Amino acid sequence: MMSQSTGCFSWLDNKTKNSGRGLVLGALNSSGNRSILTQPALLLRYCVPLLFGVFLWNLPAPEAMDIRGWQMMTIFLSTLLGVMVMPLPMSAVTFFGMAALGLTQTLTLKQALSGYSEPITWLIVLAFFISNGFIKTGLGLRIAFCFMRLLGKKTITLGYGVALTDAVLAPAMPSQTARAGAVVYPIMRSIAEVYDSYPGNPSARRMGTFLTLVVFHANAITSGMFLTGAIKSVLSSGFPVLIPVTISP
């Protein structure tokens, strides 16, 4: 344990010896990058969401909105801006936004965390864990070879196979993002790369562009085919509790 700690501090010292600032700035480094104190652009990305929130917070609330609603919108917009400029990973920015809700007493801690009690939220998280498993274990590549063996005679049949995969998953996975981005996308990308079609270069137009458009349109269709095909449909099914309407099965 002691040797691991010594090695860690030696690594930090080596990273920062050129700047002469020692371990203090080394502890502020992330993934080998320089400290935020030596990067004005990165420091600006930290300050912009905070200054934007302070500016909106001190503005008077519109007549049609109470003060608490205005404060919630201010924190939401500041958090959204933080996600866009990304001074930190999205999860960390979201955590700071939720902390701001509690520290300003805009919402209680129970109200701020109530969204995490929804099973759908954890279903999305689980789907993205599955996505990482597809990529790291090579399962996506194996499924791609199965698609190629069964449907790989023509490009259009590969498109049918990807669309059918989305349709099969739609009733059991009520999230467009999780289904298309976390499960179908790794398979689609593996198939495209087998055909030497890689994103970010001209080869993407061989197979990748076609399959991406197929996944996009198939996902939009399957989301409307089933009540459990998208989060918005599942959540809207609870509206009759508040609004006197009837949703037929």
GROMACS .gro file of C-alpha atoms in nm:
model
  249
    1MET     CA    1   0.000   0.000   0.000
    2MET     CA    2   0.286   0.234   0.093
    3SER     CA    3   0.466   0.160  -0.231
    4GLN     CA    4   0.148   0.238  -0.430
    5SER     CA    5   0.110   0.573  -0.252
    6THR     CA    6   0.478   0.655  -0.312
    7GLY     CA    7   0.443   0.569  -0.679
    8CYS     CA    8   0.132   0.787  -0.709
    9PHE     CA    9   0.304   1.090  -0.556
   10SER     CA   10   0.612   1.032  -0.772
   11TRP     CA   11   0.392   1.031  -1.081
   12LEU     CA   12   0.227   1.356  -0.976
   13ASP     CA   13   0.565   1.513  -0.906
   14ASN     CA   14   0.697   1.411  -1.245
   15LYS     CA   15   0.391   1.560  -1.409
   16THR     CA   16   0.438   1.896  -1.241
   17LYS     CA   17   0.814   1.937  -1.195
   18ASN     CA   18   0.844   2.142  -1.515
   19SER     CA   19   0.602   2.404  -1.387
   20GLY     CA   20   0.768   2.413  -1.045
   21ARG     CA   21   0.436   2.404  -0.861
   22GLY     CA   22   0.479   2.063  -0.695
   23LEU     CA   23   0.205   1.832  -0.583
   24VAL     CA   24  -0.058   2.102  -0.533
   25LEU     CA   25  -0.107   2.160  -0.903
   26GLY     CA   26  -0.046   1.793  -0.971
   27ALA     CA   27  -0.350   1.703  -0.760
   28LEU     CA   28  -0.558   1.936  -0.973
   29ASN     CA   29  -0.454   1.759  -1.293
   30SER     CA   30  -0.698   1.522  -1.460
   31SER     CA   31  -0.597   1.251  -1.709
   32GLY     CA   32  -0.259   1.414  -1.772
   33ASN     CA   33  -0.402   1.757  -1.854
   34ARG     CA   34  -0.259   2.078  -1.711
   35SER     CA   35  -0.419   2.250  -1.411
   36ILE     CA   36  -0.725   2.465  -1.468
   37LEU     CA   37  -0.525   2.753  -1.320
   38THR     CA   38  -0.293   2.740  -1.621
   39GLN     CA   39  -0.572   2.704  -1.877
   40PRO     CA   40  -0.781   3.023  -1.910
   41ALA     CA   41  -1.021   2.858  -2.155
   42LEU     CA   42  -1.095   2.575  -1.911
   43LEU     CA   43  -1.131   2.819  -1.624
   44LEU     CA   44  -1.380   3.016  -1.834
   45ARG     CA   45  -1.585   2.701  -1.886
   46TYR     CA   46  -1.611   2.667  -1.509
   47CYS     CA   47  -1.712   3.028  -1.460
   48VAL     CA   48  -1.966   3.070  -1.740
   49PRO     CA   49  -2.243   2.847  -1.595
   50LEU     CA   50  -2.192   2.993  -1.247
   51LEU     CA   51  -2.201   3.355  -1.364
   52PHE     CA   52  -2.500   3.283  -1.587
   53GLY     CA   53  -2.688   3.135  -1.292
   54VAL     CA   54  -2.602   3.426  -1.063
   55PHE     CA   55  -2.718   3.671  -1.329
   56LEU     CA   56  -3.055   3.499  -1.377
   57TRP     CA   57  -3.098   3.447  -1.003
   58ASN     CA   58  -3.085   3.821  -0.939
   59LEU     CA   59  -3.333   3.908  -1.212
   60PRO     CA   60  -3.695   3.965  -1.104
   61ALA     CA   61  -3.927   3.672  -1.167
   62PRO     CA   62  -4.188   3.713  -1.445
   63GLU     CA   63  -4.538   3.802  -1.333
   64ALA     CA   64  -4.682   3.465  -1.434
   65MET     CA   65  -4.419   3.269  -1.236
   66ASP     CA   66  -4.362   3.248  -0.863
   67ILE     CA   67  -4.016   3.299  -0.717
   68ARG     CA   68  -3.953   2.928  -0.655
   69GLY     CA   69  -4.039   2.840  -1.014
   70TRP     CA   70  -3.801   3.109  -1.137
   71GLN     CA   71  -3.524   2.976  -0.913
   72MET     CA   72  -3.578   2.622  -1.040
   73MET     CA   73  -3.562   2.740  -1.400
   74THR     CA   74  -3.244   2.934  -1.324
   75ILE     CA   75  -3.070   2.630  -1.177
   76PHE     CA   76  -3.196   2.410  -1.460
   77LEU     CA   77  -3.068   2.646  -1.732
   78SER     CA   78  -2.734   2.688  -1.556
   79THR     CA   79  -2.697   2.311  -1.527
   80LEU     CA   80  -2.790   2.269  -1.892
   81LEU     CA   81  -2.528   2.528  -1.990
   82GLY     CA   82  -2.274   2.340  -1.779
   83VAL     CA   83  -2.358   2.020  -1.964
   84MET     CA   84  -2.305   2.202  -2.294
   85VAL     CA   85  -1.968   2.363  -2.213
   86MET     CA   86  -1.860   2.055  -2.008
   87PRO     CA   87  -1.608   2.185  -1.752
   88LEU     CA   88  -1.671   1.848  -1.583
   89PRO     CA   89  -1.838   1.524  -1.692
   90MET     CA   90  -2.215   1.547  -1.731
   91SER     CA   91  -2.281   1.342  -1.417
   92ALA     CA   92  -2.071   1.579  -1.205
   93VAL     CA   93  -2.244   1.886  -1.350
   94THR     CA   94  -2.583   1.729  -1.276
   95PHE     CA   95  -2.473   1.657  -0.920
   96PHE     CA   96  -2.380   2.022  -0.869
   97GLY     CA   97  -2.718   2.127  -1.007
   98MET     CA   98  -2.899   1.902  -0.762
   99ALA     CA   99  -2.679   2.029  -0.480
  100ALA     CA  100  -2.773   2.385  -0.576
  101LEU     CA  101  -3.142   2.297  -0.546
  102GLY     CA  102  -3.086   2.180  -0.190
  103LEU     CA  103  -2.845   2.452  -0.078
  104THR     CA  104  -3.073   2.729  -0.201
  105GLN     CA  105  -3.374   2.552  -0.042
  106THR     CA  106  -3.554   2.565  -0.375
  107LEU     CA  107  -3.645   2.199  -0.326
  108THR     CA  108  -3.607   1.959  -0.038
  109LEU     CA  109  -3.357   1.676  -0.072
  110LYS     CA  110  -3.644   1.427  -0.109
  111GLN     CA  111  -3.798   1.630  -0.391
  112ALA     CA  112  -3.464   1.677  -0.569
  113LEU     CA  113  -3.389   1.304  -0.562
  114SER     CA  114  -3.741   1.185  -0.638
  115GLY     CA  115  -3.660   1.124  -1.005
  116TYR     CA  116  -3.407   0.857  -0.908
  117SER     CA  117  -3.684   0.651  -0.752
  118GLU     CA  118  -3.833   0.586  -1.096
  119PRO     CA  119  -3.747   0.238  -1.230
  120ILE     CA  120  -3.715   0.380  -1.582
  121THR     CA  121  -3.416   0.590  -1.475
  122TRP     CA  122  -3.228   0.282  -1.362
  123LEU     CA  123  -3.337   0.094  -1.671
  124ILE     CA  124  -3.154   0.354  -1.880
  125VAL     CA  125  -2.845   0.327  -1.660
  126LEU     CA  126  -2.852  -0.052  -1.693
  127ALA     CA  127  -2.885  -0.025  -2.070
  128PHE     CA  128  -2.570   0.186  -2.092
  129PHE     CA  129  -2.386  -0.064  -1.874
  130ILE     CA  130  -2.493  -0.327  -2.125
  131SER     CA  131  -2.356  -0.104  -2.401
  132ASN     CA  132  -2.013  -0.092  -2.237
  133GLY     CA  133  -2.025  -0.468  -2.210
  134PHE     CA  134  -2.105  -0.496  -2.581
  135ILE     CA  135  -1.799  -0.290  -2.665
  136LYS     CA  136  -1.543  -0.424  -2.417
  137THR     CA  137  -1.624  -0.794  -2.452
  138GLY     CA  138  -1.654  -0.783  -2.829
  139LEU     CA  139  -2.009  -0.916  -2.815
  140GLY     CA  140  -2.121  -0.642  -3.054
  141LEU     CA  141  -1.868  -0.763  -3.308
  142ARG     CA  142  -1.986  -1.124  -3.270
  143ILE     CA  143  -2.349  -1.024  -3.321
  144ALA     CA  144  -2.236  -0.823  -3.625
  145PHE     CA  145  -2.082  -1.136  -3.776
  146CYS     CA  146  -2.407  -1.325  -3.712
  147PHE     CA  147  -2.598  -1.052  -3.897
  148MET     CA  148  -2.348  -1.074  -4.182
  149ARG     CA  149  -2.386  -1.451  -4.205
  150LEU     CA  150  -2.766  -1.444  -4.207
  151LEU     CA  151  -2.844  -1.114  -4.377
  152GLY     CA  152  -2.516  -0.995  -4.523
  153LYS     CA  153  -2.580  -1.082  -4.885
  154LYS     CA  154  -2.716  -0.731  -4.946
  155THR     CA  155  -2.682  -0.398  -4.774
  156ILE     CA  156  -3.058  -0.354  -4.752
  157THR     CA  157  -3.102  -0.685  -4.568
  158LEU     CA  158  -2.852  -0.568  -4.306
  159GLY     CA  159  -3.070  -0.261  -4.262
  160TYR     CA  160  -3.373  -0.485  -4.210
  161GLY     CA  161  -3.184  -0.682  -3.947
  162VAL     CA  162  -3.088  -0.372  -3.749
  163ALA     CA  163  -3.445  -0.241  -3.769
  164LEU     CA  164  -3.587  -0.573  -3.648
  165THR     CA  165  -3.345  -0.569  -3.355
  166ASP     CA  166  -3.481  -0.232  -3.248
  167ALA     CA  167  -3.840  -0.353  -3.291
  168VAL     CA  168  -3.779  -0.660  -3.074
  169LEU     CA  169  -3.623  -0.451  -2.797
  170ALA     CA  170  -3.885  -0.174  -2.802
  171PRO     CA  171  -4.159  -0.342  -2.593
  172ALA     CA  172  -3.915  -0.426  -2.312
  173MET     CA  173  -3.687  -0.120  -2.318
  174PRO     CA  174  -3.888   0.204  -2.282
  175SER     CA  175  -3.612   0.443  -2.380
  176GLN     CA  176  -3.522   0.564  -2.726
  177THR     CA  177  -3.179   0.676  -2.610
  178ALA     CA  178  -3.094   0.355  -2.428
  179ARG     CA  179  -3.225   0.130  -2.704
  180ALA     CA  180  -3.069   0.305  -3.002
  181GLY     CA  181  -2.760   0.456  -2.843
  182ALA     CA  182  -2.666   0.187  -2.593
  183VAL     CA  183  -2.769  -0.142  -2.756
  184VAL     CA  184  -2.834  -0.107  -3.130
  185TYR     CA  185  -2.561   0.149  -3.201
  186PRO     CA  186  -2.265  -0.071  -3.094
  187ILE     CA  187  -2.398  -0.350  -3.316
  188MET     CA  188  -2.453  -0.114  -3.608
  189ARG     CA  189  -2.108   0.037  -3.569
  190SER     CA  190  -1.944  -0.306  -3.550
  191ILE     CA  191  -2.117  -0.408  -3.873
  192ALA     CA  192  -2.003  -0.088  -4.046
  193GLU     CA  193  -1.644  -0.132  -3.929
  194VAL     CA  194  -1.636  -0.490  -4.056
  195TYR     CA  195  -1.707  -0.338  -4.400
  196ASP     CA  196  -1.424  -0.087  -4.344
  197SER     CA  197  -1.661   0.204  -4.283
  198TYR     CA  198  -1.538   0.421  -3.996
  199PRO     CA  199  -1.688   0.742  -3.852
  200GLY     CA  200  -1.500   1.064  -3.904
  201ASN     CA  201  -1.347   0.983  -4.244
  202PRO     CA  202  -1.472   0.945  -4.603
  203SER     CA  203  -1.523   0.570  -4.559
  204ALA     CA  204  -1.827   0.647  -4.340
  205ARG     CA  205  -2.036   0.692  -4.656
  206ARG     CA  206  -1.984   0.330  -4.762
  207MET     CA  207  -2.200   0.160  -4.500
  208GLY     CA  208  -2.201   0.366  -4.179
  209THR     CA  209  -2.417   0.652  -4.307
  210PHE     CA  210  -2.682   0.416  -4.443
  211LEU     CA  211  -2.703   0.206  -4.126
  212THR     CA  212  -2.708   0.516  -3.906
  213LEU     CA  213  -3.007   0.654  -4.096
  214VAL     CA  214  -3.181   0.316  -4.074
  215VAL     CA  215  -3.130   0.304  -3.696
  216PHE     CA  216  -3.253   0.662  -3.660
  217HIS     CA  217  -3.575   0.613  -3.856
  218ALA     CA  218  -3.643   0.265  -3.717
  219ASN     CA  219  -3.605   0.397  -3.363
  220ALA     CA  220  -3.855   0.675  -3.427
  221ILE     CA  221  -4.107   0.425  -3.570
  222THR     CA  222  -4.072   0.162  -3.296
  223SER     CA  223  -4.105   0.430  -3.028
  224GLY     CA  224  -4.455   0.501  -3.152
  225MET     CA  225  -4.554   0.139  -3.208
  226PHE     CA  226  -4.565   0.046  -2.838
  227LEU     CA  227  -4.671   0.225  -2.520
  228THR     CA  228  -4.346   0.102  -2.365
  229GLY     CA  229  -4.141   0.208  -2.666
  230ALA     CA  230  -4.037   0.546  -2.525
  231ILE     CA  231  -4.011   0.717  -2.188
  232LYS     CA  232  -4.250   0.992  -2.290
  233SER     CA  233  -4.520   0.734  -2.356
  234VAL     CA  234  -4.467   0.561  -2.022
  235LEU     CA  235  -4.468   0.886  -1.829
  236SER     CA  236  -4.771   1.020  -2.013
  237SER     CA  237  -4.964   0.710  -1.911
  238GLY     CA  238  -4.966   0.853  -1.559
  239PHE     CA  239  -5.124   1.183  -1.668
  240PRO     CA  240  -5.483   1.061  -1.626
  241VAL     CA  241  -5.423   1.079  -1.253
  242LEU     CA  242  -5.396   1.455  -1.290
  243ILE     CA  243  -5.594   1.511  -1.611
  244PRO     CA  244  -5.937   1.351  -1.667
  245VAL     CA  245  -5.859   1.171  -1.994
  246THR     CA  246  -5.867   0.807  -2.093
  247ILE     CA  247  -5.589   0.628  -2.286
  248SER     CA  248  -5.716   0.324  -2.472
  249PRO     CA  249  -5.494   0.015  -2.472
   0.00000   0.00000   0.00000
